[in-house]
């Protein structure tokens, strides 16, 4: 009975929190919209278009908030999430400053020249940041789709020796196909401090790829991880570029996704 009561209380709390958040957000948007529209009119924006200015400012804030929420907890989106945080902070500063300015200005007093210039400059900046933000969100979607395809790429048609595979390959001690020890070492340039180098030993353990021949298996794995998670290349494209079976590429990418999930969950386990 206590568990049922606790769950019901939690559900009601969430519903109430969502309702309060929606109500406060709607009221805040309405008040801010009125102030910013009037301020835009004083800044020589035509009255018929003045309503676009608050939509532009608050719209950029909403997009940045969406980007921060969607990319939260994804270790691959650290830089992109930082961009959205900057946009969110900048948009909030502009909105707060303009609302405060509107409150202290005498009624119907026009804006100074530099303030009119500032209002005019916000429009192209908002266009740039929102377009770039949309590009980042689309890239996140493509990368998620590519990672899902890599993790589930166990189609027999993609196994070594199937039709469409290019070039000879050799097998390691566990029967996994690996690239021949030539010509592929310098195809991919990864930064020396790349985290994929540090992840490679753990991925090797899970993918059962041994370091044989003259090539460094850790470097092979780091190259596959880099191309799988930093670009939108498919397993077949990566395999052709590195002269490696795309089935092997899929196994390495799947093991890499497992390691990334473990790295993401470890702070949670440590705190519990």
Coordinates of N, CA, C and O in Angstrom, one line a residue, residues 75-235:
X75 N 28.3 11.7 -24.1 CA 29.7 12.2 -24.1 C 30.2 12.7 -25.4 O 31.3 13.3 -25.5
X76 N 29.6 12.3 -26.5 CA 30.0 12.8 -27.8 C 29.6 14.2 -28.1 O 30.0 14.8 -29.1
X77 N 28.7 14.8 -27.3 CA 28.1 16.1 -27.6 C 28.6 17.2 -26.7 O 27.9 18.2 -26.5
X78 N 29.7 17.0 -26.1 CA 30.2 18.0 -25.1 C 30.4 19.4 -25.8 O 29.8 20.4 -25.2
X79 N 31.0 19.5 -26.9 CA 31.2 20.8 -27.6 C 29.9 21.3 -28.1 O 29.7 22.5 -28.0
X80 N 29.1 20.5 -28.7 CA 27.8 21.0 -29.2 C 26.9 21.5 -28.1 O 26.2 22.5 -28.2
X81 N 26.9 20.8 -26.9 CA 26.1 21.2 -25.8 C 26.6 22.5 -25.2 O 25.8 23.4 -24.8
X82 N 27.9 22.7 -25.3 CA 28.5 24.0 -24.8 C 28.0 25.1 -25.7 O 27.8 26.2 -25.2
X83 N 27.9 24.9 -27.0 CA 27.4 25.9 -27.9 C 26.0 26.3 -27.5 O 25.7 27.5 -27.4
X84 N 25.1 25.3 -27.3 CA 23.8 25.6 -26.9 C 23.7 26.3 -25.5 O 22.8 27.2 -25.3
X85 N 24.6 26.0 -24.6 CA 24.6 26.7 -23.3 C 25.0 28.2 -23.6 O 24.4 29.1 -22.9
X86 N 25.9 28.4 -24.5 CA 26.3 29.8 -24.8 C 25.1 30.6 -25.4 O 24.9 31.8 -25.0
X87 N 24.4 29.9 -26.3 CA 23.3 30.6 -26.9 C 22.2 30.8 -25.9 O 21.6 31.9 -25.9
X88 N 22.0 29.9 -25.0 CA 21.0 30.0 -24.0 C 21.3 31.2 -23.1 O 20.5 32.0 -22.7
X89 N 22.6 31.2 -22.6 CA 23.0 32.3 -21.8 C 22.9 33.7 -22.5 O 22.4 34.7 -21.9
X90 N 23.4 33.7 -23.7 CA 23.3 35.0 -24.5 C 21.9 35.5 -24.7 O 21.6 36.7 -24.5
X91 N 21.0 34.6 -25.1 CA 19.6 34.9 -25.3 C 19.0 35.4 -24.0 O 18.2 36.4 -24.1
X92 N 19.3 34.7 -22.9 CA 18.7 35.1 -21.6 C 19.2 36.5 -21.2 O 18.4 37.4 -20.8
X93 N 20.4 36.8 -21.5 CA 21.0 38.1 -21.1 C 20.3 39.2 -22.0 O 19.9 40.3 -21.4
X94 N 20.1 39.0 -23.3 CA 19.5 40.0 -24.1 C 18.0 40.2 -23.7 O 17.5 41.3 -23.6
X95 N 17.3 39.1 -23.4 CA 15.9 39.2 -23.0 C 15.7 39.9 -21.7 O 14.9 40.8 -21.6
X96 N 16.6 39.6 -20.7 CA 16.5 40.2 -19.4 C 16.8 41.7 -19.5 O 16.1 42.6 -19.0
X97 N 17.9 42.0 -20.2 CA 18.4 43.4 -20.4 C 17.3 44.3 -21.1 O 17.0 45.4 -20.7
X98 N 16.7 43.7 -22.1 CA 15.7 44.5 -22.9 C 14.4 44.7 -22.1 O 13.8 45.8 -22.1
X99 N 14.0 43.7 -21.3 CA 12.9 43.8 -20.5 C 13.1 44.9 -19.4 O 12.2 45.7 -19.1
X100 N 14.3 44.8 -18.8 CA 14.6 45.8 -17.8 C 14.7 47.2 -18.4 O 14.2 48.2 -17.8
X101 N 15.3 47.3 -19.6 CA 15.4 48.6 -20.2 C 14.0 49.2 -20.5 O 13.7 50.4 -20.3
X102 N 13.1 48.4 -21.0 CA 11.7 48.8 -21.3 C 11.0 49.3 -20.0 O 10.2 50.2 -20.0
X103 N 11.3 48.7 -18.9 CA 10.7 49.1 -17.6 C 11.1 50.4 -17.1 O 10.4 51.1 -16.5
X104 N 12.4 50.8 -17.4 CA 12.9 52.1 -16.8 C 12.8 53.2 -17.8 O 12.9 54.4 -17.4
X105 N 12.5 53.0 -19.1 CA 12.4 54.1 -20.0 C 11.0 54.8 -19.9 O 10.0 54.1 -19.6
X106 N 11.0 56.1 -20.0 CA 9.7 56.8 -20.0 C 8.9 56.4 -21.2 O 9.4 55.9 -22.2
X107 N 7.6 56.5 -21.0 CA 6.6 56.0 -22.0 C 6.9 56.8 -23.3 O 7.0 58.0 -23.3
X108 N 6.9 56.0 -24.4 CA 7.0 56.6 -25.8 C 8.4 57.3 -26.0 O 8.5 57.9 -27.1
X109 N 9.3 57.1 -25.2 CA 10.7 57.7 -25.4 C 11.4 56.8 -26.4 O 11.6 55.6 -26.2
X110 N 11.9 57.4 -27.5 CA 12.6 56.5 -28.5 C 14.0 56.1 -28.0 O 14.5 56.7 -27.0
X111 N 14.5 55.1 -28.6 CA 15.8 54.6 -28.1 C 17.0 55.4 -28.7 O 16.8 56.0 -29.7
X112 N 18.1 55.4 -28.0 CA 19.3 56.0 -28.5 C 19.8 55.3 -29.7 O 19.4 54.2 -30.0
X113 N 20.7 56.0 -30.5 CA 21.2 55.4 -31.7 C 21.9 54.0 -31.5 O 21.7 53.1 -32.2
X114 N 22.7 53.9 -30.4 CA 23.4 52.7 -30.2 C 22.5 51.6 -29.8 O 22.7 50.4 -30.2
X115 N 21.4 51.9 -29.1 CA 20.4 50.8 -28.8 C 19.7 50.4 -30.0 O 19.4 49.2 -30.2
X116 N 19.4 51.3 -30.9 CA 18.7 50.9 -32.2 C 19.6 50.0 -33.0 O 19.2 49.1 -33.6
X117 N 20.9 50.4 -33.0 CA 21.8 49.5 -33.7 C 21.9 48.2 -33.1 O 22.1 47.1 -33.8
X118 N 21.9 48.1 -31.8 CA 22.0 46.8 -31.1 C 20.7 45.9 -31.5 O 20.9 44.7 -31.8
X119 N 19.6 46.5 -31.4 CA 18.3 45.8 -31.8 C 18.4 45.3 -33.2 O 18.0 44.1 -33.5
X120 N 18.9 46.1 -34.1 CA 19.0 45.7 -35.5 C 20.0 44.6 -35.7 O 19.9 43.7 -36.6
X121 N 21.1 44.6 -34.9 CA 22.1 43.5 -35.0 C 21.7 42.2 -34.5 O 22.3 41.2 -34.8
X122 N 20.7 42.1 -33.6 CA 20.3 40.9 -33.0 C 19.7 39.9 -34.1 O 19.9 38.7 -34.0
X123 N 19.0 40.5 -35.0 CA 18.3 39.6 -36.0 C 19.3 38.7 -36.8 O 19.1 37.5 -36.9
X124 N 20.4 39.3 -37.4 CA 21.3 38.4 -38.2 C 22.0 37.4 -37.3 O 22.3 36.3 -37.7
X125 N 22.3 37.8 -36.0 CA 23.0 36.9 -35.1 C 22.1 35.8 -34.7 O 22.5 34.6 -34.7
X126 N 20.8 36.1 -34.5 CA 19.8 35.0 -34.2 C 19.7 34.0 -35.4 O 19.6 32.8 -35.2
X127 N 19.7 34.6 -36.6 CA 19.7 33.7 -37.8 C 20.9 32.7 -37.8 O 20.7 31.5 -38.1
X128 N 22.0 33.3 -37.5 CA 23.2 32.4 -37.6 C 23.2 31.3 -36.5 O 23.5 30.2 -36.8
X129 N 22.9 31.7 -35.3 CA 23.0 30.7 -34.2 C 21.9 29.7 -34.3 O 22.1 28.5 -34.0
X130 N 20.7 30.1 -34.7 CA 19.6 29.1 -34.9 C 19.9 28.1 -36.0 O 19.6 26.9 -35.9
X131 N 20.4 28.6 -37.1 CA 20.8 27.8 -38.3 C 21.9 26.8 -37.9 O 21.8 25.6 -38.2
X132 N 22.9 27.3 -37.2 CA 24.0 26.4 -36.7 C 23.4 25.4 -35.7 O 23.8 24.2 -35.7
X133 N 22.5 25.8 -34.8 CA 21.9 24.9 -33.9 C 21.1 23.8 -34.5 O 21.2 22.6 -34.1
X134 N 20.4 24.1 -35.6 CA 19.6 23.1 -36.3 C 20.6 22.1 -37.0 O 20.3 20.9 -37.0
X135 N 21.7 22.6 -37.5 CA 22.7 21.7 -38.1 C 23.2 20.7 -37.1 O 23.4 19.5 -37.3
X136 N 23.5 21.2 -35.8 CA 24.0 20.3 -34.8 C 23.0 19.3 -34.4 O 23.3 18.1 -34.2
X137 N 21.7 19.7 -34.3 CA 20.7 18.7 -34.0 C 20.5 17.7 -35.1 O 20.3 16.5 -34.8
X138 N 20.6 18.1 -36.3 CA 20.5 17.1 -37.4 C 21.7 16.2 -37.4 O 21.5 15.0 -37.7
X139 N 22.9 16.7 -37.1 CA 24.0 15.8 -37.1 C 23.9 14.8 -35.9 O 24.3 13.6 -36.1
X140 N 23.3 15.2 -34.8 CA 23.1 14.3 -33.7 C 22.2 13.2 -34.1 O 22.4 12.0 -33.8
X141 N 21.1 13.5 -34.9 CA 20.2 12.5 -35.4 C 20.9 11.5 -36.3 O 20.7 10.3 -36.2
X142 N 21.7 12.0 -37.2 CA 22.4 11.1 -38.2 C 23.4 10.2 -37.5 O 23.5 9.1 -37.8
X143 N 24.1 10.8 -36.5 CA 25.1 10.0 -35.7 C 24.4 8.9 -34.9 O 24.9 7.8 -34.8
X144 N 23.2 9.2 -34.3 CA 22.5 8.2 -33.5 C 22.0 7.1 -34.5 O 22.1 5.9 -34.1
X145 N 21.6 7.4 -35.7 CA 21.1 6.4 -36.6 C 22.3 5.6 -37.1 O 22.2 4.3 -37.2
X146 N 23.5 6.2 -37.3 CA 24.6 5.4 -37.7 C 25.1 4.5 -36.6 O 25.5 3.4 -36.8
X147 N 25.1 5.0 -35.3 CA 25.5 4.1 -34.2 C 24.6 2.9 -34.0 O 25.0 1.8 -33.7
X148 N 23.3 3.2 -34.2 CA 22.3 2.1 -34.1 C 22.6 1.0 -35.2 O 22.5 -0.2 -34.9
X149 N 22.8 1.5 -36.4 CA 23.1 0.6 -37.5 C 24.4 -0.2 -37.2 O 24.5 -1.4 -37.5
X150 N 25.4 0.5 -36.6 CA 26.7 -0.2 -36.3 C 26.5 -1.3 -35.3 O 27.1 -2.3 -35.3
X151 N 25.7 -0.9 -34.2 CA 25.5 -1.9 -33.1 C 24.7 -3.1 -33.6 O 24.9 -4.2 -33.0
X152 N 23.9 -3.0 -34.6 CA 23.1 -4.1 -35.0 C 23.5 -4.7 -36.3 O 22.7 -5.4 -36.9
X153 N 24.7 -4.4 -36.8 CA 25.1 -4.9 -38.1 C 25.7 -6.3 -38.0 O 26.9 -6.5 -38.0
X154 N 24.8 -7.3 -37.8 CA 25.1 -8.7 -37.8 C 24.5 -9.4 -39.0 O 24.4 -10.6 -39.0
X155 N 24.2 -8.7 -40.1 CA 23.7 -9.3 -41.3 C 24.7 -10.3 -41.9 O 25.8 -9.9 -42.1
X156 N 24.3 -11.5 -42.2 CA 25.3 -12.4 -42.8 C 25.8 -11.9 -44.1 O 26.9 -12.2 -44.4
X157 N 25.1 -11.1 -44.8 CA 25.6 -10.6 -46.1 C 26.8 -9.6 -45.9 O 27.5 -9.4 -46.8
X158 N 26.9 -9.1 -44.6 CA 28.0 -8.2 -44.4 C 29.3 -8.9 -43.8 O 30.2 -8.3 -43.5
X159 N 29.2 -10.2 -43.7 CA 30.3 -11.0 -43.1 C 31.5 -11.1 -44.1 O 31.2 -11.0 -45.3
X160 N 32.7 -11.3 -43.7 CA 33.8 -11.5 -44.6 C 33.6 -12.6 -45.6 O 33.1 -13.6 -45.3
X161 N 33.9 -12.3 -46.8 CA 33.8 -13.3 -47.9 C 32.5 -13.1 -48.6 O 32.3 -13.8 -49.7
X162 N 31.5 -12.4 -48.1 CA 30.3 -12.2 -48.8 C 30.5 -11.3 -50.0 O 31.5 -10.6 -50.2
X163 N 29.5 -11.4 -50.9 CA 29.6 -10.6 -52.1 C 29.7 -9.1 -51.8 O 28.9 -8.6 -51.0
X164 N 30.6 -8.4 -52.5 CA 30.7 -7.0 -52.3 C 31.9 -6.6 -51.5 O 32.3 -5.5 -51.4
X165 N 32.6 -7.6 -50.7 CA 33.7 -7.3 -50.0 C 34.9 -7.1 -50.9 O 35.1 -7.8 -51.9
X166 N 35.7 -6.1 -50.6 CA 36.9 -5.8 -51.5 C 38.2 -6.2 -50.8 O 38.4 -5.8 -49.6
X167 N 39.1 -6.8 -51.5 CA 40.4 -7.0 -51.0 C 40.6 -8.2 -50.1 O 39.7 -8.6 -49.4
X168 N 41.8 -8.8 -50.1 CA 42.1 -9.9 -49.2 C 42.2 -9.5 -47.8 O 42.6 -8.4 -47.5
X169 N 41.8 -10.4 -46.8 CA 42.0 -10.2 -45.4 C 42.5 -11.4 -44.7 O 42.4 -12.5 -45.3
X170 N 43.0 -11.3 -43.6 CA 43.5 -12.4 -42.8 C 42.7 -12.5 -41.5 O 42.0 -11.5 -41.1
X171 N 42.8 -13.6 -40.8 CA 42.0 -13.8 -39.6 C 42.9 -13.8 -38.4 O 44.0 -14.3 -38.5
X172 N 42.4 -13.4 -37.3 CA 43.1 -13.4 -36.0 C 42.8 -14.7 -35.3 O 42.2 -15.6 -35.9
X173 N 43.3 -14.9 -34.1 CA 43.2 -16.1 -33.4 C 41.7 -16.5 -33.1 O 41.4 -17.7 -32.8
X174 N 40.8 -15.6 -33.1 CA 39.4 -15.9 -32.8 C 38.5 -15.9 -34.0 O 37.3 -15.9 -34.0
X175 N 39.2 -15.9 -35.2 CA 38.4 -16.0 -36.4 C 37.9 -14.7 -37.0 O 37.3 -14.7 -38.0
X176 N 38.2 -13.6 -36.3 CA 37.8 -12.3 -36.8 C 38.7 -11.8 -37.9 O 39.9 -12.0 -37.9
X177 N 38.0 -11.3 -38.9 CA 38.8 -10.8 -40.1 C 39.5 -9.5 -39.7 O 38.8 -8.6 -39.2
X178 N 40.7 -9.3 -40.1 CA 41.4 -8.1 -39.9 C 42.1 -7.6 -41.1 O 42.3 -8.4 -42.1
X179 N 42.5 -6.4 -41.2 CA 43.0 -5.9 -42.5 C 44.4 -6.4 -42.7 O 45.2 -6.7 -41.7
X180 N 44.9 -6.4 -43.9 CA 46.3 -6.8 -44.2 C 47.2 -5.8 -43.6 O 46.9 -4.6 -43.6
X181 N 48.5 -6.2 -43.2 CA 49.4 -5.3 -42.6 C 50.1 -4.4 -43.6 O 51.3 -4.4 -43.6
X182 N 49.3 -3.6 -44.3 CA 50.0 -2.6 -45.2 C 49.0 -1.6 -45.7 O 47.8 -1.8 -45.7
X183 N 49.6 -0.4 -46.0 CA 48.9 0.6 -46.7 C 47.8 1.4 -46.0 O 47.4 2.4 -46.5
X184 N 47.3 0.9 -44.9 CA 46.2 1.6 -44.2 C 46.6 2.4 -43.0 O 45.8 3.0 -42.4
X185 N 47.9 2.3 -42.6 CA 48.3 2.9 -41.4 C 48.1 4.4 -41.4 O 47.8 5.0 -40.3
X186 N 48.3 5.1 -42.5 CA 48.3 6.5 -42.5 C 47.0 7.1 -43.2 O 47.0 8.3 -43.6
X187 N 46.0 6.3 -43.3 CA 44.8 6.8 -44.0 C 44.0 7.7 -43.1 O 43.3 8.6 -43.6
X188 N 44.0 7.6 -41.8 CA 43.2 8.4 -40.9 C 44.2 9.1 -39.9 O 45.1 8.4 -39.4
X189 N 44.0 10.3 -39.8 CA 44.8 11.1 -38.8 C 43.9 11.5 -37.6 O 43.0 12.2 -37.7
X190 N 44.2 10.9 -36.5 CA 43.5 11.2 -35.2 C 44.3 12.0 -34.3 O 45.5 11.8 -34.2
X191 N 43.8 13.0 -33.7 CA 44.6 13.8 -32.8 C 45.3 13.0 -31.7 O 44.7 12.0 -31.3
X192 N 46.5 13.4 -31.4 CA 47.3 12.6 -30.4 C 46.6 12.4 -29.1 O 46.8 11.4 -28.4
X193 N 45.8 13.4 -28.7 CA 45.1 13.3 -27.4 C 43.7 12.8 -27.5 O 42.9 13.0 -26.6
X194 N 43.4 12.1 -28.6 CA 42.0 11.6 -28.8 C 41.7 10.6 -27.8 O 42.5 9.7 -27.4
X195 N 40.4 10.6 -27.3 CA 40.0 9.7 -26.3 C 39.8 8.3 -26.9 O 39.7 7.3 -26.2
X196 N 39.7 8.2 -28.2 CA 39.6 6.9 -28.9 C 40.8 6.0 -28.6 O 40.7 4.8 -28.6
X197 N 42.0 6.6 -28.5 CA 43.2 5.8 -28.2 C 43.1 5.2 -26.9 O 43.4 4.0 -26.6
X198 N 42.6 6.0 -25.9 CA 42.4 5.4 -24.5 C 41.4 4.4 -24.4 O 41.5 3.4 -23.6
X199 N 40.3 4.5 -25.3 CA 39.2 3.5 -25.3 C 39.6 2.2 -26.0 O 39.0 1.1 -25.7
X200 N 40.6 2.2 -26.9 CA 40.9 1.1 -27.7 C 41.2 -0.2 -26.9 O 40.7 -1.3 -27.3
X201 N 42.0 -0.2 -25.9 CA 42.3 -1.5 -25.2 C 41.0 -2.1 -24.6 O 40.8 -3.3 -24.7
X202 N 40.1 -1.3 -24.1 CA 38.8 -1.9 -23.5 C 38.0 -2.4 -24.7 O 37.3 -3.5 -24.5
X203 N 38.0 -1.7 -25.8 CA 37.2 -2.2 -27.0 C 37.8 -3.5 -27.5 O 37.1 -4.4 -27.9
X204 N 39.1 -3.6 -27.5 CA 39.8 -4.8 -28.0 C 39.4 -6.1 -27.1 O 39.2 -7.2 -27.6
X205 N 39.2 -5.8 -25.8 CA 38.8 -6.9 -24.9 C 37.4 -7.4 -25.3 O 37.2 -8.6 -25.3
X206 N 36.5 -6.5 -25.6 CA 35.1 -6.9 -25.9 C 35.0 -7.4 -27.3 O 34.1 -8.3 -27.5
X207 N 35.7 -6.9 -28.2 CA 35.6 -7.3 -29.6 C 36.4 -8.5 -30.0 O 36.3 -9.1 -31.1
X208 N 37.3 -8.9 -29.0 CA 38.2 -10.1 -29.2 C 39.0 -10.0 -30.5 O 39.2 -10.9 -31.2
X209 N 39.6 -8.8 -30.7 CA 40.5 -8.6 -31.8 C 41.9 -8.6 -31.2 O 42.3 -7.7 -30.4
X210 N 42.8 -9.5 -31.6 CA 44.1 -9.6 -31.1 C 45.1 -8.7 -31.9 O 44.9 -8.5 -33.1
X211 N 46.1 -8.3 -31.2 CA 47.2 -7.5 -31.9 C 48.1 -8.5 -32.6 O 49.0 -9.1 -31.9
X212 N 48.0 -8.7 -33.9 CA 48.9 -9.6 -34.6 C 49.5 -8.9 -35.8 O 49.0 -7.8 -36.2
X213 N 50.5 -9.5 -36.3 CA 51.1 -8.9 -37.5 C 51.9 -7.7 -37.1 O 52.3 -7.4 -36.0
X214 N 52.2 -6.9 -38.2 CA 53.0 -5.7 -38.0 C 52.2 -4.4 -37.6 O 52.7 -3.4 -37.2
X215 N 50.9 -4.5 -37.8 CA 50.0 -3.3 -37.5 C 49.6 -3.3 -36.0 O 49.6 -4.4 -35.3
X216 N 49.4 -2.2 -35.5 CA 49.0 -2.0 -34.1 C 47.4 -2.1 -34.0 O 46.7 -1.2 -34.6
X217 N 46.9 -3.1 -33.4 CA 45.5 -3.3 -33.3 C 44.8 -2.2 -32.6 O 43.7 -1.8 -32.9
X218 N 45.5 -1.6 -31.6 CA 44.9 -0.5 -30.9 C 44.7 0.7 -31.8 O 43.7 1.4 -31.7
X219 N 45.6 0.9 -32.7 CA 45.5 2.0 -33.6 C 44.3 1.8 -34.6 O 43.6 2.7 -34.9
X220 N 44.2 0.5 -35.1 CA 43.1 0.1 -35.9 C 41.8 0.4 -35.3 O 40.9 1.0 -35.9
X221 N 41.7 0.0 -34.0 CA 40.4 0.2 -33.3 C 40.1 1.7 -33.1 O 39.0 2.1 -33.2
X222 N 41.2 2.5 -32.7 CA 41.0 3.9 -32.5 C 40.5 4.6 -33.8 O 39.6 5.5 -33.8
X223 N 41.0 4.1 -35.0 CA 40.6 4.7 -36.2 C 39.1 4.4 -36.5 O 38.4 5.2 -37.0
X224 N 38.8 3.1 -36.3 CA 37.4 2.7 -36.5 C 36.4 3.5 -35.6 O 35.4 4.0 -36.0
X225 N 36.8 3.7 -34.3 CA 36.0 4.4 -33.4 C 35.8 5.9 -33.8 O 34.7 6.5 -33.7
X226 N 36.9 6.4 -34.2 CA 36.9 7.8 -34.6 C 36.0 8.0 -35.8 O 35.1 9.0 -35.8
X227 N 36.1 7.2 -36.8 CA 35.3 7.3 -38.0 C 33.8 7.0 -37.7 O 32.9 7.5 -38.3
X228 N 33.6 6.1 -36.8 CA 32.2 5.6 -36.5 C 31.4 6.7 -35.7 O 30.3 6.9 -36.0
X229 N 32.1 7.3 -34.7 CA 31.4 8.2 -33.8 C 31.6 9.6 -34.0 O 30.9 10.5 -33.5
X230 N 32.7 10.0 -34.8 CA 32.9 11.4 -35.1 C 32.4 11.8 -36.4 O 32.4 13.0 -36.8
X231 N 32.1 10.8 -37.3 CA 31.6 11.1 -38.6 C 30.3 10.3 -38.8 O 29.9 9.6 -38.0
X232 N 29.7 10.5 -40.0 CA 28.5 9.7 -40.3 C 28.8 8.6 -41.4 O 27.9 8.2 -42.1
X233 N 30.0 8.2 -41.5 CA 30.4 7.1 -42.4 C 29.7 5.8 -42.0 O 29.6 5.5 -40.8
X234 N 29.3 5.0 -43.0 CA 28.8 3.7 -42.7 C 29.9 2.7 -42.5 O 31.1 3.0 -42.8
X235 N 29.5 1.5 -42.0 CA 30.5 0.5 -41.7 C 31.2 0.1 -43.0 O 32.5 -0.2 -43.0

